[in-house]
Amino acid sequence: MHAPIKTDALVIGAGPVGLFQVFQLGLQGISCHVVDSLPQIGGQCMELYADKPIYDIPGIPVCTGSELIAQLAQQIQPFGASFHLEQLVTEMERLPDGRLKVSTSSDTVFSVQCVFIAAGVGAFLPRKLAIEGLQAFESQQVFHKLDGRLNLAEQHLLVAGDNDAALETAIQSAQLSEGQPASITLMHRRDRFQASEDNIAALQDLCAQGRVRFVAAQPTACIVSNGRLTGLEVLTAQGLTDTLPVDIVIASLGLSPRLGPLADWGLALERKQLPVQTDTFATHERGIFAVGDINTYPGKKKLIVCGFHEATLAAFGAAALLNPSQKTLLQYTTTSSLLHQRLGLL
Ligand code: FAD
C-alpha cells in the first residue's frame, strides 16, 4: 500500500462528464485527482464511438467522440489534474475525521474531502473467458493484453478473441526478434474475424508459414498440473474435444462495463443508479456527488450536455462544502480576473 494521496477532490471516471467535472472544480479553485479503469481517458466516447459523429454538444455542430475528448482534455489542462489510469476504484470508506478513504486496484489510496462519482455505466473491464477455475490464474498466467513485461520466451501462448487486438497480439508475438514463444495459437469459436483486412491477411500469412496456429474452438475446462495451468480442454467447431498446451493465455475479448465495486460502497442505489439532489448533485452521503450517466433524479436524461450541467452545479456544491464560511459567488469566465488567474491566463 502506498502512502495516501491527500487531496480536496477525487473524480471517479474519466468519461466526458468526469473530465468536465475537473474543469468546473478548477474554476472553483479545487484541485483533484482522477481515476479510471481504462488505459485512456474518454469513457464511452472513446470506447464505444470514438470515430462516430456527435451533433448535440452546444456550440459544436459536429465532432467525433475522440474529438470531443481531445477538446475536453485541452480545456482542463490549466488545472493540472493528476490521472490514475488502468486502476479500478475498489473501496471507499469514511474515516473518523470525516474524510473519505478511497482505494484502487493498484493499491493507490486517496484521502479526500469530496468524491465525484462519474462512473457512467460502470467500469470498463476486460471480458473474461468463462471457464471454471481460470480466474485463479489471472495476472499469473492469464492476461488481457500483450504487455512488454510478459516474458513469452519458450512459452505456449494462447490468444483468445477475434478482434484486431487479438490478431495483433498473435501477429506481434510471432514477430518478436528475441524471446520467441514455443507456440502461438489463436482461438475463436469460428473462423471469422471482426478485424481489419490487413490484420486478417497478416494472420493468414503467419498461419500458412506455420508460425501461428488458428483453432476454431471454445474452451471447456482448465488443465492444471502442480498448481500451474498447463492446458485448456476445448470443443472444436467440428464438435471434437481437443487439448491445447498453455503457459500463457491472453484473453482479448473486448471490454464490457460493470458496475462492480460501486455497489459495495454503502451508497443507496436505485436500479443501479445513484439518486441525487438536483441543486448540487450530492448523494445522501456527505461529500459524495454523482454526475453523468451514473446518477438518477426525476427527468434524468443520459446525455453529455446534462452531465455537463450536473458537473457545474456539483462543483458549486463542493465549493460550499469545502469553504463553508465563504459565499460561493457566480463568476463569469468572460470577465472574472480570479477565473482568468485559475485558467492560467494572467
Ligand atoms: P462514461 O462515458 O460511461 O465514463 C465513465 C468512466 O468511468 C468509464 O471510463 C469507466 O471506465 C469509469 N469507471 C466506472 N467505474 C469505475 C471504477 N470503479 N473505477 C475506475 N473507473 C471507473 N450522448 C450525447 O449527449 N450525444 C450523443 O450523440 C451520444 N451518442 C452516443 C452513442 C453511443 C453509441 C452511446 C453508447 C452513447 C452515446 N451518448 C451520447 C451517451 C454518452 O456517451 C453518455 O451520456 C456519456 O458518455 C456519459 O458520460 P460519463 O462521463 O457519465 O460516463
XYZ file of C-alpha atoms and ligand atoms in Angstrom:
399
model
C 0.000 0.000 0.000
C 1.362 3.447 -0.909
C 1.039 6.453 1.422
C -2.387 8.070 0.934
C -2.599 10.949 -1.526
C -4.283 13.797 0.328
C -6.357 15.957 -1.975
C -9.533 18.060 -1.953
C -11.403 16.052 -4.516
C -11.323 12.764 -6.373
C -13.190 12.138 -9.610
C -14.042 8.501 -10.307
C -14.343 8.131 -14.068
C -12.601 10.000 -16.875
C -15.533 9.988 -19.297
C -16.744 13.290 -20.769
C -18.587 14.206 -17.572
C -15.680 13.318 -15.265
C -13.410 15.473 -17.443
C -15.792 18.427 -17.366
C -16.038 17.932 -13.600
C -12.285 18.566 -13.441
C -12.836 21.818 -15.358
C -15.646 23.033 -13.105
C -13.706 22.116 -9.962
C -10.728 24.015 -11.358
C -12.856 27.131 -11.823
C -13.859 26.804 -8.161
C -10.174 26.581 -7.174
C -10.497 22.921 -6.166
C -7.668 20.610 -7.222
C -8.406 16.996 -7.965
C -7.170 13.576 -8.957
C -8.982 11.338 -11.463
C -9.115 7.531 -11.587
C -10.321 5.362 -14.462
C -10.145 1.640 -15.106
C -9.348 2.245 -18.776
C -5.832 2.941 -20.051
C -7.069 6.148 -21.712
C -9.464 8.977 -20.854
C -12.820 9.420 -22.607
C -15.205 6.779 -21.229
C -17.947 5.734 -23.643
C -16.940 8.416 -26.180
C -13.574 6.737 -26.751
C -14.539 3.159 -26.046
C -17.812 2.928 -27.959
C -17.916 5.645 -30.620
C -14.542 7.345 -30.999
C -14.975 7.858 -34.774
C -18.732 8.474 -34.856
C -20.202 11.976 -35.084
C -21.991 13.701 -32.172
C -24.373 16.518 -33.129
C -25.789 17.716 -29.798
C -22.893 19.348 -27.973
C -23.722 23.058 -27.568
C -21.638 25.270 -29.835
C -20.070 22.333 -31.694
C -22.258 21.463 -34.705
C -20.477 18.142 -35.154
C -17.488 16.332 -33.671
C -16.485 12.717 -33.184
C -16.243 11.079 -29.774
C -12.451 11.309 -29.843
C -12.511 14.966 -30.965
C -14.786 15.860 -28.052
C -12.443 14.148 -25.609
C -9.401 15.864 -27.132
C -11.122 19.264 -26.676
C -12.079 18.455 -23.076
C -8.510 17.331 -22.362
C -7.254 20.663 -23.686
C -9.846 22.607 -21.689
C -8.813 21.046 -18.369
C -5.089 21.410 -18.961
C -4.699 24.616 -16.876
C -5.824 22.776 -13.761
C -3.112 20.088 -13.819
C -5.288 17.269 -12.506
C -3.419 14.002 -11.849
C -4.733 10.984 -13.730
C -4.501 7.430 -12.415
C -5.455 5.206 -15.341
C -5.893 1.428 -15.587
C -6.966 1.386 -11.959
C -10.322 0.337 -10.658
C -11.659 2.162 -7.626
C -12.423 -0.757 -5.375
C -13.150 0.608 -1.907
C -14.483 3.731 -0.304
C -14.858 4.241 3.417
C -15.479 7.130 5.818
C -12.543 7.934 8.112
C -13.106 9.034 11.724
C -12.116 12.619 10.804
C -14.917 12.744 8.217
C -12.626 12.445 5.187
C -13.095 9.636 2.678
C -10.546 6.924 2.073
C -10.659 5.640 -1.469
C -8.519 2.713 -2.663
C -7.802 1.348 -6.122
C -6.854 -1.998 -7.601
C -3.262 -0.702 -7.948
C -3.055 -0.004 -4.206
C -3.301 3.752 -4.700
C -5.026 5.269 -1.674
C -6.601 8.710 -1.511
C -7.719 10.677 1.499
C -10.222 13.199 0.194
C -12.917 15.582 1.303
C -15.112 15.191 -1.755
C -15.683 12.377 -4.222
C -17.347 12.863 -7.599
C -18.660 9.597 -8.924
C -18.715 9.983 -12.715
C -18.728 6.236 -13.282
C -21.135 6.215 -16.253
C -22.479 2.761 -16.999
C -19.747 1.226 -14.860
C -16.073 0.484 -15.111
C -14.934 -0.808 -18.473
C -13.213 -4.082 -17.660
C -11.847 -6.873 -19.865
C -14.313 -9.630 -20.740
C -13.101 -12.919 -19.340
C -13.111 -16.454 -20.668
C -15.887 -18.240 -18.848
C -14.134 -21.422 -17.729
C -14.303 -22.727 -14.214
C -11.039 -22.287 -12.334
C -9.357 -19.951 -14.842
C -9.867 -16.880 -12.630
C -7.297 -18.289 -10.169
C -4.563 -17.757 -12.770
C -5.395 -14.084 -13.516
C -2.247 -11.922 -13.615
C -0.078 -15.046 -13.226
C -0.756 -16.899 -16.450
C -3.925 -15.216 -17.725
C -3.748 -11.672 -19.111
C -5.848 -9.431 -21.317
C -3.259 -7.717 -23.456
C 0.288 -8.128 -24.640
C 2.457 -6.263 -22.221
C 6.182 -5.607 -22.600
C 6.665 -7.096 -19.119
C 5.346 -10.505 -20.232
C 8.119 -12.976 -20.953
C 6.873 -15.212 -23.765
C 10.169 -16.989 -24.415
C 9.609 -20.734 -24.868
C 6.041 -20.395 -23.610
C 2.933 -21.870 -25.196
C 0.864 -18.767 -25.867
C -2.871 -18.983 -26.409
C -4.636 -15.848 -27.651
C -8.433 -15.870 -27.434
C -10.522 -13.464 -29.497
C -11.500 -12.339 -32.987
C -10.883 -8.594 -32.805
C -7.963 -6.508 -34.042
C -6.309 -6.577 -30.614
C -6.378 -10.410 -30.571
C -4.992 -10.718 -34.082
C -2.326 -8.081 -33.418
C -1.293 -9.930 -30.250
C -0.773 -13.158 -32.231
C 0.996 -11.322 -35.071
C 3.305 -9.308 -32.784
C 4.180 -12.394 -30.726
C 5.196 -14.204 -33.914
C 7.370 -11.277 -34.977
C 9.374 -10.910 -31.760
C 13.060 -10.620 -32.639
C 14.029 -12.424 -29.443
C 12.221 -14.380 -26.732
C 10.018 -16.256 -29.237
C 7.145 -18.314 -27.748
C 7.295 -22.096 -28.097
C 3.923 -21.958 -29.875
C 1.255 -19.384 -30.685
C -2.369 -20.416 -31.005
C -5.197 -18.054 -31.845
C -8.546 -19.418 -30.720
C -12.022 -18.189 -31.611
C -15.263 -20.112 -31.799
C -15.409 -19.741 -35.604
C -13.025 -18.813 -38.384
C -14.462 -15.326 -38.976
C -12.828 -12.243 -37.519
C -14.022 -8.772 -36.629
C -10.716 -7.259 -37.603
C -9.111 -5.177 -40.341
C -8.304 -6.788 -43.676
C -4.607 -6.072 -43.093
C -4.572 -7.955 -39.790
C -6.528 -10.884 -41.255
C -4.095 -11.079 -44.189
C -1.060 -10.946 -41.848
C -2.560 -13.683 -39.652
C -3.314 -15.927 -42.643
C 0.234 -15.428 -43.854
C 1.689 -16.461 -40.458
C -0.651 -19.471 -40.299
C 0.477 -20.524 -43.802
C 4.100 -20.311 -42.603
C 3.223 -22.439 -39.557
C 4.241 -19.674 -37.149
C 0.715 -19.234 -35.755
C -1.941 -21.889 -35.447
C -5.612 -20.938 -35.664
C -8.120 -23.143 -33.834
C -11.882 -22.687 -34.204
C -12.972 -23.858 -30.759
C -14.467 -22.933 -27.413
C -12.665 -23.658 -24.144
C -14.444 -26.044 -21.814
C -12.025 -26.777 -18.948
C -8.670 -25.898 -17.431
C -5.915 -28.497 -17.240
C -3.860 -27.890 -14.123
C -0.732 -29.676 -13.014
C 1.088 -28.946 -9.722
C -0.931 -25.744 -9.269
C 0.028 -24.483 -12.726
C -2.213 -24.033 -15.743
C -0.757 -26.323 -18.401
C -3.534 -26.548 -20.936
C -7.106 -25.921 -21.964
C -9.597 -28.526 -22.999
C -11.599 -27.213 -25.945
C -14.591 -28.195 -28.026
C -13.754 -27.602 -31.674
C -16.149 -26.184 -34.269
C -16.359 -29.775 -35.610
C -17.655 -30.965 -32.233
C -14.458 -32.737 -31.181
C -12.690 -32.458 -27.836
C -9.084 -31.325 -28.102
C -6.364 -30.206 -25.705
C -4.250 -27.109 -26.242
C -0.963 -26.712 -24.324
C -0.926 -23.410 -22.451
C 1.582 -21.462 -20.393
C 0.137 -18.012 -21.033
C -3.388 -17.022 -22.052
C -4.137 -13.603 -23.457
C -7.920 -13.235 -23.498
C -8.534 -10.344 -25.856
C -12.312 -10.361 -25.814
C -13.010 -6.626 -25.622
C -14.300 -4.633 -22.695
C -17.668 -4.503 -21.018
C -18.930 -2.020 -18.436
C -19.571 -3.427 -14.988
C -20.986 -1.591 -12.015
C -18.541 -3.646 -9.986
C -17.413 -2.424 -6.612
C -19.592 0.704 -6.629
C -22.419 -1.494 -5.430
C -20.404 -2.263 -2.262
C -19.708 1.289 -1.142
C -22.775 1.521 1.073
C -24.490 4.061 -1.168
C -28.198 3.867 -1.833
C -28.770 2.602 -5.361
C -31.938 2.777 -7.408
C -31.856 0.365 -10.333
C -28.042 0.520 -10.307
C -28.051 4.342 -10.341
C -27.216 6.797 -7.581
C -30.095 9.053 -6.556
C -29.019 12.701 -6.177
C -30.382 16.095 -5.173
C -30.722 18.302 -8.227
C -29.373 21.515 -6.667
C -25.870 20.109 -6.045
C -25.966 16.555 -7.389
C -24.935 15.360 -3.953
C -25.827 11.813 -2.925
C -27.228 11.167 0.544
C -23.608 10.732 1.773
C -21.877 13.969 2.788
C -19.122 14.914 0.339
C -20.104 12.333 -2.273
C -21.528 13.693 -5.514
C -22.719 11.694 -8.540
C -22.736 13.124 -12.048
C -23.352 11.854 -15.569
C -24.898 8.533 -16.553
C -24.455 7.005 -13.099
C -26.972 9.252 -11.328
C -30.742 9.355 -11.293
C -33.326 12.009 -10.492
C -36.751 12.894 -11.855
C -36.384 13.718 -15.537
C -32.825 12.368 -15.825
C -31.558 12.053 -19.394
C -28.328 10.195 -20.124
C -26.868 12.886 -22.354
C -23.462 14.514 -22.253
C -24.943 18.004 -22.082
C -26.991 17.039 -18.990
C -23.839 15.636 -17.368
C -22.031 18.922 -18.037
C -24.799 20.830 -16.219
C -24.652 18.375 -13.317
C -20.867 18.730 -13.038
C -21.214 22.525 -12.921
C -23.674 22.509 -10.030
C -21.775 19.745 -8.234
C -18.623 21.905 -8.278
C -20.592 24.770 -6.710
C -21.897 22.296 -4.137
C -18.370 21.128 -3.324
C -17.074 24.702 -3.053
C -19.779 25.481 -0.486
C -18.927 22.304 1.426
C -15.164 22.864 1.426
C -15.342 26.579 2.283
C -18.495 26.946 4.376
C -17.545 30.407 5.626
C -17.140 31.817 2.105
C -20.023 32.736 -0.146
C -19.763 30.840 -3.433
C -20.212 33.630 -5.934
C -21.217 33.148 -9.520
C -18.463 34.490 -11.737
C -18.181 34.682 -15.495
C -15.159 33.300 -17.338
C -15.566 36.273 -19.696
C -14.898 38.916 -17.075
C -13.624 37.445 -13.787
C -9.933 38.074 -13.158
C -9.978 35.337 -10.483
C -11.194 32.810 -13.040
C -8.653 34.115 -15.559
C -5.971 33.534 -12.956
C -7.214 29.994 -12.332
C -7.322 29.384 -16.086
C -3.686 30.457 -16.264
C -4.483 33.455 -18.456
C -2.924 36.070 -16.178
P -18.843 7.294 -19.204
O -18.598 7.905 -20.517
O -19.503 5.963 -19.157
O -17.458 7.217 -18.419
C -17.404 6.611 -17.151
C -15.979 6.173 -16.878
O -15.894 5.755 -15.519
C -15.535 4.993 -17.727
O -14.350 5.326 -18.432
C -15.310 3.860 -16.706
O -14.213 3.013 -17.054
C -15.026 4.647 -15.436
N -15.341 3.916 -14.197
C -16.536 3.455 -13.780
N -16.455 2.859 -12.577
C -15.143 2.944 -12.228
C -14.393 2.487 -11.096
N -14.975 1.842 -10.079
N -13.063 2.710 -11.085
C -12.442 3.341 -12.125
N -13.112 3.796 -13.219
C -14.426 3.603 -13.251
N -24.722 11.319 -25.608
C -24.962 12.532 -26.178
O -25.171 13.510 -25.466
N -24.968 12.677 -27.534
C -24.722 11.625 -28.385
O -24.761 11.787 -29.610
C -24.448 10.357 -27.819
N -24.197 9.270 -28.605
C -23.948 8.051 -28.023
C -23.686 6.952 -28.848
C -23.470 5.717 -28.280
C -23.207 4.541 -29.183
C -23.505 5.553 -26.864
C -23.269 4.211 -26.250
C -23.764 6.640 -26.049
C -23.996 7.902 -26.599
N -24.257 9.007 -25.819
C -24.476 10.241 -26.396
C -24.300 8.901 -24.335
C -22.988 9.410 -23.738
O -21.891 8.693 -24.284
C -23.015 9.258 -22.230
O -24.092 10.010 -21.737
C -21.703 9.775 -21.644
O -20.605 9.032 -22.082
C -21.772 9.730 -20.118
O -20.546 10.211 -19.649
P -19.990 9.812 -18.206
O -18.714 10.559 -18.069
O -21.083 9.985 -17.219
O -19.737 8.223 -18.267
